[in-house]
C-alpha cells in the first residue's frame, strides 16, 4: 500500500551529515528509498558520497529545506537533528510546506513538539513522530520497491495482508519478524513521546481505507490514552480485525519507562486499563508478542487468508 | 521530574503568586529557628513527592513551638508510600475560608495545554470530577497561542471564583501559565488555592497558594541549567544514578531477575514476560519478579552493553539476568562482546540467559558459545528466555542452582 506518500517519491534527510543521519541515509538508500538530498547550511553545495551495494551515490547537501524542495521536488523530510535544534528544523520544513515530515529524534521537549505539531496541523502537513522509527511500505506489485523512511531495518518481512502500527520501535521489528511468513502492507511507528503528530487512530484509519490491508496489528504501551482512542474509533468504524499487544503491565506508577510518554501517572494509562478497554471494543489483546502473532494467525485463518 | 513542594513554591514566588510565609528545614534545630521567624500557630509539612501525605500523618498543625519540634521529629524520619521524607516546610497557618483547585498540564490527547479548575478544591480533582463533573471547568490553550488576561478573567469567572476574587484569580492563572511555559513544566497544580483571611474583615480576604505540585519535562533539561539544584540525592537510587550518568534508561524494580534489552517497548515486554513466568505455581510461595528496566538503546556499543551488564549484576537482589535483544540497528555480535567484556571484569557467578534475534544474531550466539562460560545459556524466544531466567532465579533462591557443563 502507499501510506502518506507515493512509492518512489523523492525525499530529503535533515541532519544527513550527522552520525545517525549518515548511517541511516546509507541504509535507506540500500533499501531503495529515493533520497535526493540533505540539508546543512554550513555544507551547502557539497555532496556526500554513499556506497550503495558497492556503487558510489552522490547525495547533494542543500542550505535550506526550501532550496532542496525547489531543486528536487522532495515530498518528505526525515529528521535526525539533535533535540535542541529539532524544533527549528521541523519548523523549517513546515514553513517550506513539506507535505510529510518524519521526526526520528528522541528527547525533544514536549513544548517544542506541541508547537510544531500544531503548526503542521494548521497547514495540513503530516508529522510522524517524534521519537519514532518511521515507516515502511510494501508495494502491491512485488517488483516495485516500497518506501523505507526512518530506521526500520529492511528485510525483516515482506509484503502481505497486514498493517502494523506501534508506539515502539523494537516491538515493531519483533512482531514483523514473528509474522514475516504472512507479510505486511505497511508498518508505522508513531513514537513513544507524550505528543506525536500521527496517532494510532490515524494509522487504523489509513489501514481501514486501504484495500490491500486485511487485518491490523496495534502495539501499545503504558501512558496516555492513544490506544483507547484508537479502539473506540475501531469499535464503530473498522471492518477489519485488529489484534493488539500492550507492553508495561509490570511498570510502577510514576516511573518513566524509557520513552518520555511511557509513564503511568495518577493511576492513569496503565496497561491493565488499556487491555480492558481494547477488549471491550472487540480487540483481542495478546499477553506476549508471540501470543499476539498466534491470535493474528487464527484470525487470518478464519478469514480464509 | 517532580518537584518537592518547597521547590515548586519557589517557582510560584518567582512569578509573584501569593503563598503563605514558610521556611524549609532539615532537622528539628532548623525547625525551632523557623518557628521563631514564622510565628505560631504553624503547619509542619513533610516534603515528599507523593500525594495523600496528610492522611499518612505527614502534615501537622501546631499551636506551640514544642509541638512543632515534636511533629518534625516524628515526620522527618518517615517514609510515605515508599518515598523518604526530605525535610519539612514550616508554614504560617492560615484561616481558610474556601478552597479552589487549579492546574495547567500537557493534554496528550488534544495535543495542547489544559487549564483545569474547580471551586470545590482541597481534595483530589479526579474525585471531584467523578462526583461533580459539572463543577470542573476546562480550557484548552493552543500551543500556537498565548493565554492572556482576558481569557484568564473569563476562565476565573467560569470556574466560579467569588465575585471579589475574580481579578486576583485571573492574575494567578496567568502567572501559573508563565511558570508552566518558562519552566518547561508538564504540570503546575495549586491545590488548594485558598481564600484566606478573617471572616469578619472583608479587606483581609485574599487568595493564597497553600500547596503546589510541579512536574518538569526531563527532555527540556538541556535549556535549564538551574534544574541542577532540584537533584534529589536522598531519594535517588544509586543504581539509577549510575545508569543515568552513562545515559542509560534504568528503573530499579527490586525483583530477582535483571533485565537488559534494546528499545523501551521490548524491555517493558521482557519485564512482563518475566513477571508472567514468575507467578507462583503449586507450593511455591515467592513470586519471581523483574529486578529492573534497562534499555541499552539503538545501536549500542559493546562498552554500553558492558556497563549495562555490570550495573545490573551489581544489584545484590539479582540472582539471574535476562538479555533480550532484537538487533535492528543494534548488532547482537556487539552485544555479545559487551557481555563477555563485562563478565571478564566482574566476578560473575550468576546465571545469564540470552535471547538474540535480528542483526547478527547467529554471530552473537557463536561468540557466547565459544566463551564456554557455564553460567550462560541461550533461548530462541523471549518467552522461553524469560521462563528460563525465572527457573534459574528460583533455583538460586532454593540453593539448587548448578552451572551447566558448557554453553548450549
mmCIF file of C-alpha atoms in Angstrom, chain A:
data_model
loop_
_atom_site.group_PDB
_atom_site.id
_atom_site.type_symbol
_atom_site.label_atom_id
_atom_site.label_comp_id
_atom_site.label_asym_id
_atom_site.label_seq_id
_atom_site.Cartn_x
_atom_site.Cartn_y
_atom_site.Cartn_z
ATOM 1 C CA UNK A 1 0.000 0.000 0.000
ATOM 2 C CA UNK A 2 1.002 3.607 -0.113
ATOM 3 C CA UNK A 3 0.981 5.274 3.275
ATOM 4 C CA UNK A 4 1.040 9.086 3.450
ATOM 5 C CA UNK A 5 3.374 9.263 0.407
ATOM 6 C CA UNK A 6 3.570 7.774 -3.089
ATOM 7 C CA UNK A 7 6.026 4.922 -3.627
ATOM 8 C CA UNK A 8 9.308 6.117 -5.050
ATOM 9 C CA UNK A 9 8.661 9.770 -4.186
ATOM 10 C CA UNK A 10 11.809 11.858 -3.632
ATOM 11 C CA UNK A 11 12.710 12.548 -0.004
ATOM 12 C CA UNK A 12 15.344 14.540 1.842
ATOM 13 C CA UNK A 13 17.106 13.982 5.150
ATOM 14 C CA UNK A 14 17.532 16.825 7.650
ATOM 15 C CA UNK A 15 20.606 16.081 9.706
ATOM 16 C CA UNK A 16 22.031 13.843 6.964
ATOM 17 C CA UNK A 17 25.588 14.962 7.647
ATOM 18 C CA UNK A 18 25.471 13.889 11.303
ATOM 19 C CA UNK A 19 26.446 10.445 12.562
ATOM 20 C CA UNK A 20 22.945 8.948 12.766
ATOM 21 C CA UNK A 21 21.831 10.753 9.626
ATOM 22 C CA UNK A 22 24.719 9.356 7.560
ATOM 23 C CA UNK A 23 24.249 5.854 8.829
ATOM 24 C CA UNK A 24 20.522 5.733 8.137
ATOM 25 C CA UNK A 25 20.721 7.567 4.825
ATOM 26 C CA UNK A 26 23.123 4.863 3.653
ATOM 27 C CA UNK A 27 20.767 2.166 4.938
ATOM 28 C CA UNK A 28 17.664 3.752 3.374
ATOM 29 C CA UNK A 29 19.433 4.154 0.016
ATOM 30 C CA UNK A 30 20.327 0.462 0.128
ATOM 31 C CA UNK A 31 16.670 -0.316 0.865
ATOM 32 C CA UNK A 32 15.745 1.513 -2.347
ATOM 33 C CA UNK A 33 14.490 4.816 -0.906
ATOM 34 C CA UNK A 34 14.767 7.718 -3.326
ATOM 35 C CA UNK A 35 16.858 10.104 -1.203
ATOM 36 C CA UNK A 36 17.571 13.188 -3.272
ATOM 37 C CA UNK A 37 19.309 15.449 -0.782
ATOM 38 C CA UNK A 38 20.163 16.509 2.706
ATOM 39 C CA UNK A 39 20.304 19.873 4.418
ATOM 40 C CA UNK A 40 23.075 21.627 6.320
ATOM 41 C CA UNK A 41 23.638 25.382 5.809
ATOM 42 C CA UNK A 42 27.332 25.045 6.604
ATOM 43 C CA UNK A 43 27.862 22.347 3.990
ATOM 44 C CA UNK A 44 25.531 23.671 1.282
ATOM 45 C CA UNK A 45 26.780 22.991 -2.234
ATOM 46 C CA UNK A 46 28.755 19.914 -1.274
ATOM 47 C CA UNK A 47 27.629 16.338 -1.631
ATOM 48 C CA UNK A 48 28.035 13.188 0.384
ATOM 49 C CA UNK A 49 29.254 10.006 -1.169
ATOM 50 C CA UNK A 50 27.268 6.953 -0.113
ATOM 51 C CA UNK A 51 28.124 3.477 -1.161
ATOM 52 C CA UNK A 52 25.025 1.580 -2.251
ATOM 53 C CA UNK A 53 25.674 -2.087 -2.949
ATOM 54 C CA UNK A 54 29.240 -1.291 -3.894
ATOM 55 C CA UNK A 55 28.326 1.651 -6.132
ATOM 56 C CA UNK A 56 29.006 5.275 -5.316
ATOM 57 C CA UNK A 57 25.938 7.538 -4.931
ATOM 58 C CA UNK A 58 26.391 11.278 -4.563
ATOM 59 C CA UNK A 59 23.681 12.908 -2.464
ATOM 60 C CA UNK A 60 23.721 16.734 -2.609
ATOM 61 C CA UNK A 61 23.604 18.901 0.503
ATOM 62 C CA UNK A 62 21.363 21.985 0.354
ATOM 63 C CA UNK A 63 21.435 25.054 2.566
ATOM 64 C CA UNK A 64 17.723 25.092 3.307
ATOM 65 C CA UNK A 65 14.678 22.870 3.031
ATOM 66 C CA UNK A 66 13.007 25.272 0.558
ATOM 67 C CA UNK A 67 16.009 25.130 -1.738
ATOM 68 C CA UNK A 68 16.060 21.333 -1.527
ATOM 69 C CA UNK A 69 12.346 21.185 -2.337
ATOM 70 C CA UNK A 70 12.697 23.576 -5.254
ATOM 71 C CA UNK A 71 15.611 21.706 -6.791
ATOM 72 C CA UNK A 72 14.489 18.131 -6.139
ATOM 73 C CA UNK A 73 10.716 18.156 -5.717
ATOM 74 C CA UNK A 74 11.127 16.348 -2.390
ATOM 75 C CA UNK A 75 7.807 15.265 -0.877
ATOM 76 C CA UNK A 76 9.007 14.217 2.550
ATOM 77 C CA UNK A 77 11.730 15.018 5.024
ATOM 78 C CA UNK A 78 13.204 12.630 7.553
ATOM 79 C CA UNK A 79 14.596 14.457 10.571
ATOM 80 C CA UNK A 80 17.639 13.205 12.510
ATOM 81 C CA UNK A 81 18.526 16.605 14.010
ATOM 82 C CA UNK A 82 19.519 16.559 17.733
ATOM 83 C CA UNK A 83 16.801 17.551 20.268
ATOM 84 C CA UNK A 84 17.884 21.119 20.933
ATOM 85 C CA UNK A 85 17.744 22.011 17.221
ATOM 86 C CA UNK A 86 14.808 19.794 16.289
ATOM 87 C CA UNK A 87 12.077 22.412 16.695
ATOM 88 C CA UNK A 88 13.667 24.858 14.263
ATOM 89 C CA UNK A 89 14.495 22.041 11.822
ATOM 90 C CA UNK A 90 10.924 20.758 11.793
ATOM 91 C CA UNK A 91 9.531 24.303 11.588
ATOM 92 C CA UNK A 92 11.756 24.951 8.598
ATOM 93 C CA UNK A 93 10.071 22.039 6.807
ATOM 94 C CA UNK A 94 6.617 23.123 7.985
ATOM 95 C CA UNK A 95 7.208 26.675 6.729
ATOM 96 C CA UNK A 96 8.514 25.342 3.412
ATOM 97 C CA UNK A 97 5.291 23.359 3.012
ATOM 98 C CA UNK A 98 6.858 19.880 3.087
ATOM 99 C CA UNK A 99 3.841 17.533 2.932
ATOM 100 C CA UNK A 100 5.271 14.780 5.177
ATOM 101 C CA UNK A 101 7.810 15.164 7.988
ATOM 102 C CA UNK A 102 9.109 12.108 9.822
ATOM 103 C CA UNK A 103 10.841 13.019 13.075
ATOM 104 C CA UNK A 104 13.133 10.258 14.324
ATOM 105 C CA UNK A 105 14.857 12.343 17.046
ATOM 106 C CA UNK A 106 14.367 11.205 20.636
ATOM 107 C CA UNK A 107 14.446 13.683 23.520
ATOM 108 C CA UNK A 108 12.624 16.722 22.107
ATOM 109 C CA UNK A 109 10.954 18.895 24.800
ATOM 110 C CA UNK A 110 7.191 18.351 24.700
ATOM 111 C CA UNK A 111 6.539 22.103 24.358
ATOM 112 C CA UNK A 112 8.605 22.128 21.146
ATOM 113 C CA UNK A 113 6.719 19.130 19.784
ATOM 114 C CA UNK A 114 3.351 20.648 20.723
ATOM 115 C CA UNK A 115 4.340 23.756 18.787
ATOM 116 C CA UNK A 116 5.476 22.100 15.565
ATOM 117 C CA UNK A 117 2.635 19.555 15.603
ATOM 118 C CA UNK A 118 0.053 22.362 15.952
ATOM 119 C CA UNK A 119 1.803 24.421 13.248
ATOM 120 C CA UNK A 120 1.845 21.460 10.867
ATOM 121 C CA UNK A 121 -1.784 20.629 11.551
ATOM 122 C CA UNK A 122 -2.793 24.179 10.682
ATOM 123 C CA UNK A 123 -1.117 23.853 7.269
ATOM 124 C CA UNK A 124 -2.387 20.342 6.569
ATOM 125 C CA UNK A 125 1.102 18.862 6.883
ATOM 126 C CA UNK A 126 1.524 15.383 8.326
ATOM 127 C CA UNK A 127 4.123 14.770 11.001
ATOM 128 C CA UNK A 128 5.102 11.247 12.061
ATOM 129 C CA UNK A 129 6.878 11.031 15.421
ATOM 130 C CA UNK A 130 8.889 12.331 17.137
ATOM 131 C CA UNK A 131 10.850 9.568 18.865
ATOM 132 C CA UNK A 132 9.709 7.061 16.273
ATOM 133 C CA UNK A 133 11.287 4.530 13.880
ATOM 134 C CA UNK A 134 9.406 5.899 10.857
ATOM 135 C CA UNK A 135 7.562 3.761 8.343
ATOM 136 C CA UNK A 136 7.986 1.096 5.727
ATOM 137 C CA UNK A 137 5.545 0.215 2.977
ATOM 138 C CA UNK A 138 5.375 -2.808 0.746
ATOM 139 C CA UNK A 139 4.087 -2.329 -2.792
ATOM 140 C CA UNK A 140 1.157 -4.197 -4.260
ATOM 141 C CA UNK A 141 3.326 -5.367 -7.164
ATOM 142 C CA UNK A 142 6.233 -7.419 -5.858
ATOM 143 C CA UNK A 143 8.778 -5.953 -8.297
ATOM 144 C CA UNK A 144 8.321 -2.345 -7.209
ATOM 145 C CA UNK A 145 10.292 -1.026 -4.283
ATOM 146 C CA UNK A 146 8.370 0.083 -1.216
ATOM 147 C CA UNK A 147 9.272 3.013 0.938
ATOM 148 C CA UNK A 148 11.664 2.811 3.867
ATOM 149 C CA UNK A 149 11.589 6.143 5.688
ATOM 150 C CA UNK A 150 13.363 6.192 9.025
ATOM 151 C CA UNK A 151 15.270 3.496 10.854
ATOM 152 C CA UNK A 152 13.228 0.294 10.422
ATOM 153 C CA UNK A 153 15.663 -2.378 9.194
ATOM 154 C CA UNK A 154 14.966 -3.594 5.683
ATOM 155 C CA UNK A 155 14.213 -7.250 5.073
ATOM 156 C CA UNK A 156 12.537 -8.286 8.361
ATOM 157 C CA UNK A 157 9.353 -9.141 6.497
ATOM 158 C CA UNK A 158 7.943 -8.970 3.010
ATOM 159 C CA UNK A 159 4.641 -7.903 1.564
ATOM 160 C CA UNK A 160 1.378 -9.423 2.717
ATOM 161 C CA UNK A 161 -2.041 -8.512 4.053
ATOM 162 C CA UNK A 162 -1.174 -6.974 7.455
ATOM 163 C CA UNK A 163 -0.975 -3.363 8.540
ATOM 164 C CA UNK A 164 1.060 -2.667 11.676
ATOM 165 C CA UNK A 165 1.158 0.399 13.893
ATOM 166 C CA UNK A 166 3.206 0.731 17.049
ATOM 167 C CA UNK A 167 4.439 3.090 19.743
ATOM 168 C CA UNK A 168 7.667 1.087 19.998
ATOM 169 C CA UNK A 169 10.492 0.510 17.517
ATOM 170 C CA UNK A 170 11.893 -2.822 18.635
ATOM 171 C CA UNK A 171 8.431 -4.290 19.250
ATOM 172 C CA UNK A 172 7.599 -3.328 15.652
ATOM 173 C CA UNK A 173 10.599 -5.348 14.462
ATOM 174 C CA UNK A 174 9.712 -8.177 16.832
ATOM 175 C CA UNK A 175 6.128 -8.521 15.574
ATOM 176 C CA UNK A 176 7.177 -8.064 11.932
ATOM 177 C CA UNK A 177 9.632 -10.873 12.482
ATOM 178 C CA UNK A 178 7.046 -13.121 14.205
ATOM 179 C CA UNK A 179 4.667 -12.603 11.273
ATOM 180 C CA UNK A 180 7.214 -12.453 8.447
ATOM 181 C CA UNK A 181 5.747 -15.520 6.739
ATOM 182 C CA UNK A 182 2.452 -13.641 6.350
ATOM 183 C CA UNK A 183 3.801 -10.225 5.445
ATOM 184 C CA UNK A 184 2.709 -6.608 5.559
ATOM 185 C CA UNK A 185 1.199 -3.807 3.532
ATOM 186 C CA UNK A 186 2.900 -1.219 5.747
ATOM 187 C CA UNK A 187 4.372 -0.788 9.219
ATOM 188 C CA UNK A 188 4.356 2.528 11.025
ATOM 189 C CA UNK A 189 5.993 3.547 14.286
ATOM 190 C CA UNK A 190 4.122 6.535 15.707
ATOM 191 C CA UNK A 191 6.609 7.154 18.510
ATOM 192 C CA UNK A 192 6.795 6.998 22.269
ATOM 193 C CA UNK A 193 6.524 10.680 23.189
ATOM 194 C CA UNK A 194 3.546 12.214 25.043
ATOM 195 C CA UNK A 195 2.587 14.222 21.951
ATOM 196 C CA UNK A 196 3.004 12.787 18.449
ATOM 197 C CA UNK A 197 1.925 14.055 15.053
ATOM 198 C CA UNK A 198 0.338 10.854 13.758
ATOM 199 C CA UNK A 199 -1.646 8.737 16.201
ATOM 200 C CA UNK A 200 -2.510 5.053 16.435
ATOM 201 C CA UNK A 201 -6.018 6.092 15.394
ATOM 202 C CA UNK A 202 -4.743 7.878 12.243
ATOM 203 C CA UNK A 203 -2.934 4.670 11.265
ATOM 204 C CA UNK A 204 -6.020 2.480 11.770
ATOM 205 C CA UNK A 205 -7.989 4.891 9.577
ATOM 206 C CA UNK A 206 -5.375 4.591 6.824
ATOM 207 C CA UNK A 207 -5.376 0.783 7.061
ATOM 208 C CA UNK A 208 -9.177 0.661 7.027
ATOM 209 C CA UNK A 209 -9.183 2.734 3.826
ATOM 210 C CA UNK A 210 -6.584 0.560 2.114
ATOM 211 C CA UNK A 211 -7.978 -2.371 0.097
ATOM 212 C CA UNK A 212 -4.848 -4.489 0.294
ATOM 213 C CA UNK A 213 -4.774 -4.465 4.115
ATOM 214 C CA UNK A 214 -6.892 -7.282 5.560
ATOM 215 C CA UNK A 215 -6.064 -7.058 9.278
ATOM 216 C CA UNK A 216 -4.094 -4.850 11.667
ATOM 217 C CA UNK A 217 -1.595 -5.281 14.454
ATOM 218 C CA UNK A 218 -1.633 -2.497 17.048
ATOM 219 C CA UNK A 219 1.234 -2.290 19.541
ATOM 220 C CA UNK A 220 0.751 -0.001 22.501
ATOM 221 C CA UNK A 221 2.405 0.676 25.806
ATOM 222 C CA UNK A 222 1.664 2.402 29.092
ATOM 223 C CA UNK A 223 0.952 6.132 29.203
ATOM 224 C CA UNK A 224 -1.734 8.376 27.733
ATOM 225 C CA UNK A 225 -4.870 7.079 26.070
ATOM 226 C CA UNK A 226 -3.981 6.795 22.364
ATOM 227 C CA UNK A 227 -4.754 3.036 22.404
ATOM 228 C CA UNK A 228 -8.179 3.600 23.943
ATOM 229 C CA UNK A 229 -8.994 6.360 21.450
ATOM 230 C CA UNK A 230 -7.976 4.132 18.535
ATOM 231 C CA UNK A 231 -10.047 1.261 19.946
ATOM 232 C CA UNK A 232 -13.159 3.395 20.497
ATOM 233 C CA UNK A 233 -12.959 4.503 16.878
ATOM 234 C CA UNK A 234 -12.312 0.977 15.606
ATOM 235 C CA UNK A 235 -15.304 -0.358 17.525
ATOM 236 C CA UNK A 236 -17.790 1.520 15.377
ATOM 237 C CA UNK A 237 -15.810 2.238 12.208
ATOM 238 C CA UNK A 238 -13.434 -0.572 11.471
ATOM 239 C CA UNK A 239 -14.477 -3.536 9.342
ATOM 240 C CA UNK A 240 -11.061 -5.233 9.538
ATOM 241 C CA UNK A 241 -9.907 -7.216 12.561
ATOM 242 C CA UNK A 242 -7.359 -5.627 14.896
ATOM 243 C CA UNK A 243 -5.108 -7.625 17.228
ATOM 244 C CA UNK A 244 -3.222 -5.715 19.904
ATOM 245 C CA UNK A 245 -0.277 -6.095 22.199
ATOM 246 C CA UNK A 246 0.324 -3.771 25.154
ATOM 247 C CA UNK A 247 3.684 -3.520 26.927
ATOM 248 C CA UNK A 248 4.210 -2.437 30.515
ATOM 249 C CA UNK A 249 1.922 -4.491 32.792
ATOM 250 C CA UNK A 250 4.678 -4.521 35.415
ATOM 251 C CA UNK A 251 5.508 -0.808 35.192
ATOM 252 C CA UNK A 252 5.249 1.009 38.524
ATOM 253 C CA UNK A 253 3.272 4.230 38.997
ATOM 254 C CA UNK A 254 5.121 7.462 38.293
ATOM 255 C CA UNK A 255 8.217 5.938 36.665
ATOM 256 C CA UNK A 256 9.143 6.785 33.117
ATOM 257 C CA UNK A 257 9.923 3.512 31.333
ATOM 258 C CA UNK A 258 12.402 4.631 28.705
ATOM 259 C CA UNK A 259 10.062 6.516 26.383
ATOM 260 C CA UNK A 260 9.112 10.002 27.557
ATOM 261 C CA UNK A 261 5.440 9.102 27.120
ATOM 262 C CA UNK A 262 5.632 5.693 28.819
ATOM 263 C CA UNK A 263 4.525 6.663 32.291
ATOM 264 C CA UNK A 264 1.563 5.789 34.491
ATOM 265 C CA UNK A 265 0.504 8.949 36.292
ATOM 266 C CA UNK A 266 -2.288 9.370 38.797
ATOM 267 C CA UNK A 267 -3.264 5.735 38.175
ATOM 268 C CA UNK A 268 -3.999 6.549 34.508
ATOM 269 C CA UNK A 269 -2.524 5.000 31.399
ATOM 270 C CA UNK A 270 -1.918 1.524 32.847
ATOM 271 C CA UNK A 271 -1.578 -1.497 30.590
ATOM 272 C CA UNK A 272 -4.417 -3.186 32.512
ATOM 273 C CA UNK A 273 -6.793 -0.295 31.772
ATOM 274 C CA UNK A 274 -5.811 -0.266 28.083
ATOM 275 C CA UNK A 275 -6.292 -4.028 27.728
ATOM 276 C CA UNK A 276 -9.720 -3.823 29.335
ATOM 277 C CA UNK A 277 -10.941 -1.028 27.066
ATOM 278 C CA UNK A 278 -9.482 -2.611 23.930
ATOM 279 C CA UNK A 279 -11.222 -5.880 24.746
ATOM 280 C CA UNK A 280 -14.483 -4.059 25.415
ATOM 281 C CA UNK A 281 -14.103 -2.605 21.924
ATOM 282 C CA UNK A 282 -13.748 -6.089 20.454
ATOM 283 C CA UNK A 283 -9.971 -6.049 20.010
ATOM 284 C CA UNK A 284 -8.136 -9.172 21.142
ATOM 285 C CA UNK A 285 -5.014 -8.475 23.176
ATOM 286 C CA UNK A 286 -2.110 -10.952 23.270
ATOM 287 C CA UNK A 287 -0.176 -11.465 26.515
ATOM 288 C CA UNK A 288 3.177 -11.711 24.747
ATOM 289 C CA UNK A 289 4.372 -10.761 21.254
ATOM 290 C CA UNK A 290 4.376 -14.488 20.389
ATOM 291 C CA UNK A 291 0.803 -14.972 21.512
ATOM 292 C CA UNK A 292 -0.266 -11.826 19.661
ATOM 293 C CA UNK A 293 1.167 -13.278 16.450
ATOM 294 C CA UNK A 294 -0.676 -16.546 17.168
ATOM 295 C CA UNK A 295 -4.011 -14.745 17.550
ATOM 296 C CA UNK A 296 -3.386 -12.959 14.259
ATOM 297 C CA UNK A 297 -2.747 -16.296 12.531
ATOM 298 C CA UNK A 298 -6.029 -17.688 13.846
ATOM 299 C CA UNK A 299 -7.926 -14.623 12.715
ATOM 300 C CA UNK A 300 -6.422 -14.777 9.239
ATOM 301 C CA UNK A 301 -7.235 -18.485 9.051
ATOM 302 C CA UNK A 302 -10.835 -17.685 9.983
ATOM 303 C CA UNK A 303 -10.909 -15.018 7.277
ATOM 304 C CA UNK A 304 -9.631 -17.603 4.807
ATOM 305 C CA UNK A 305 -6.481 -15.549 4.117
#
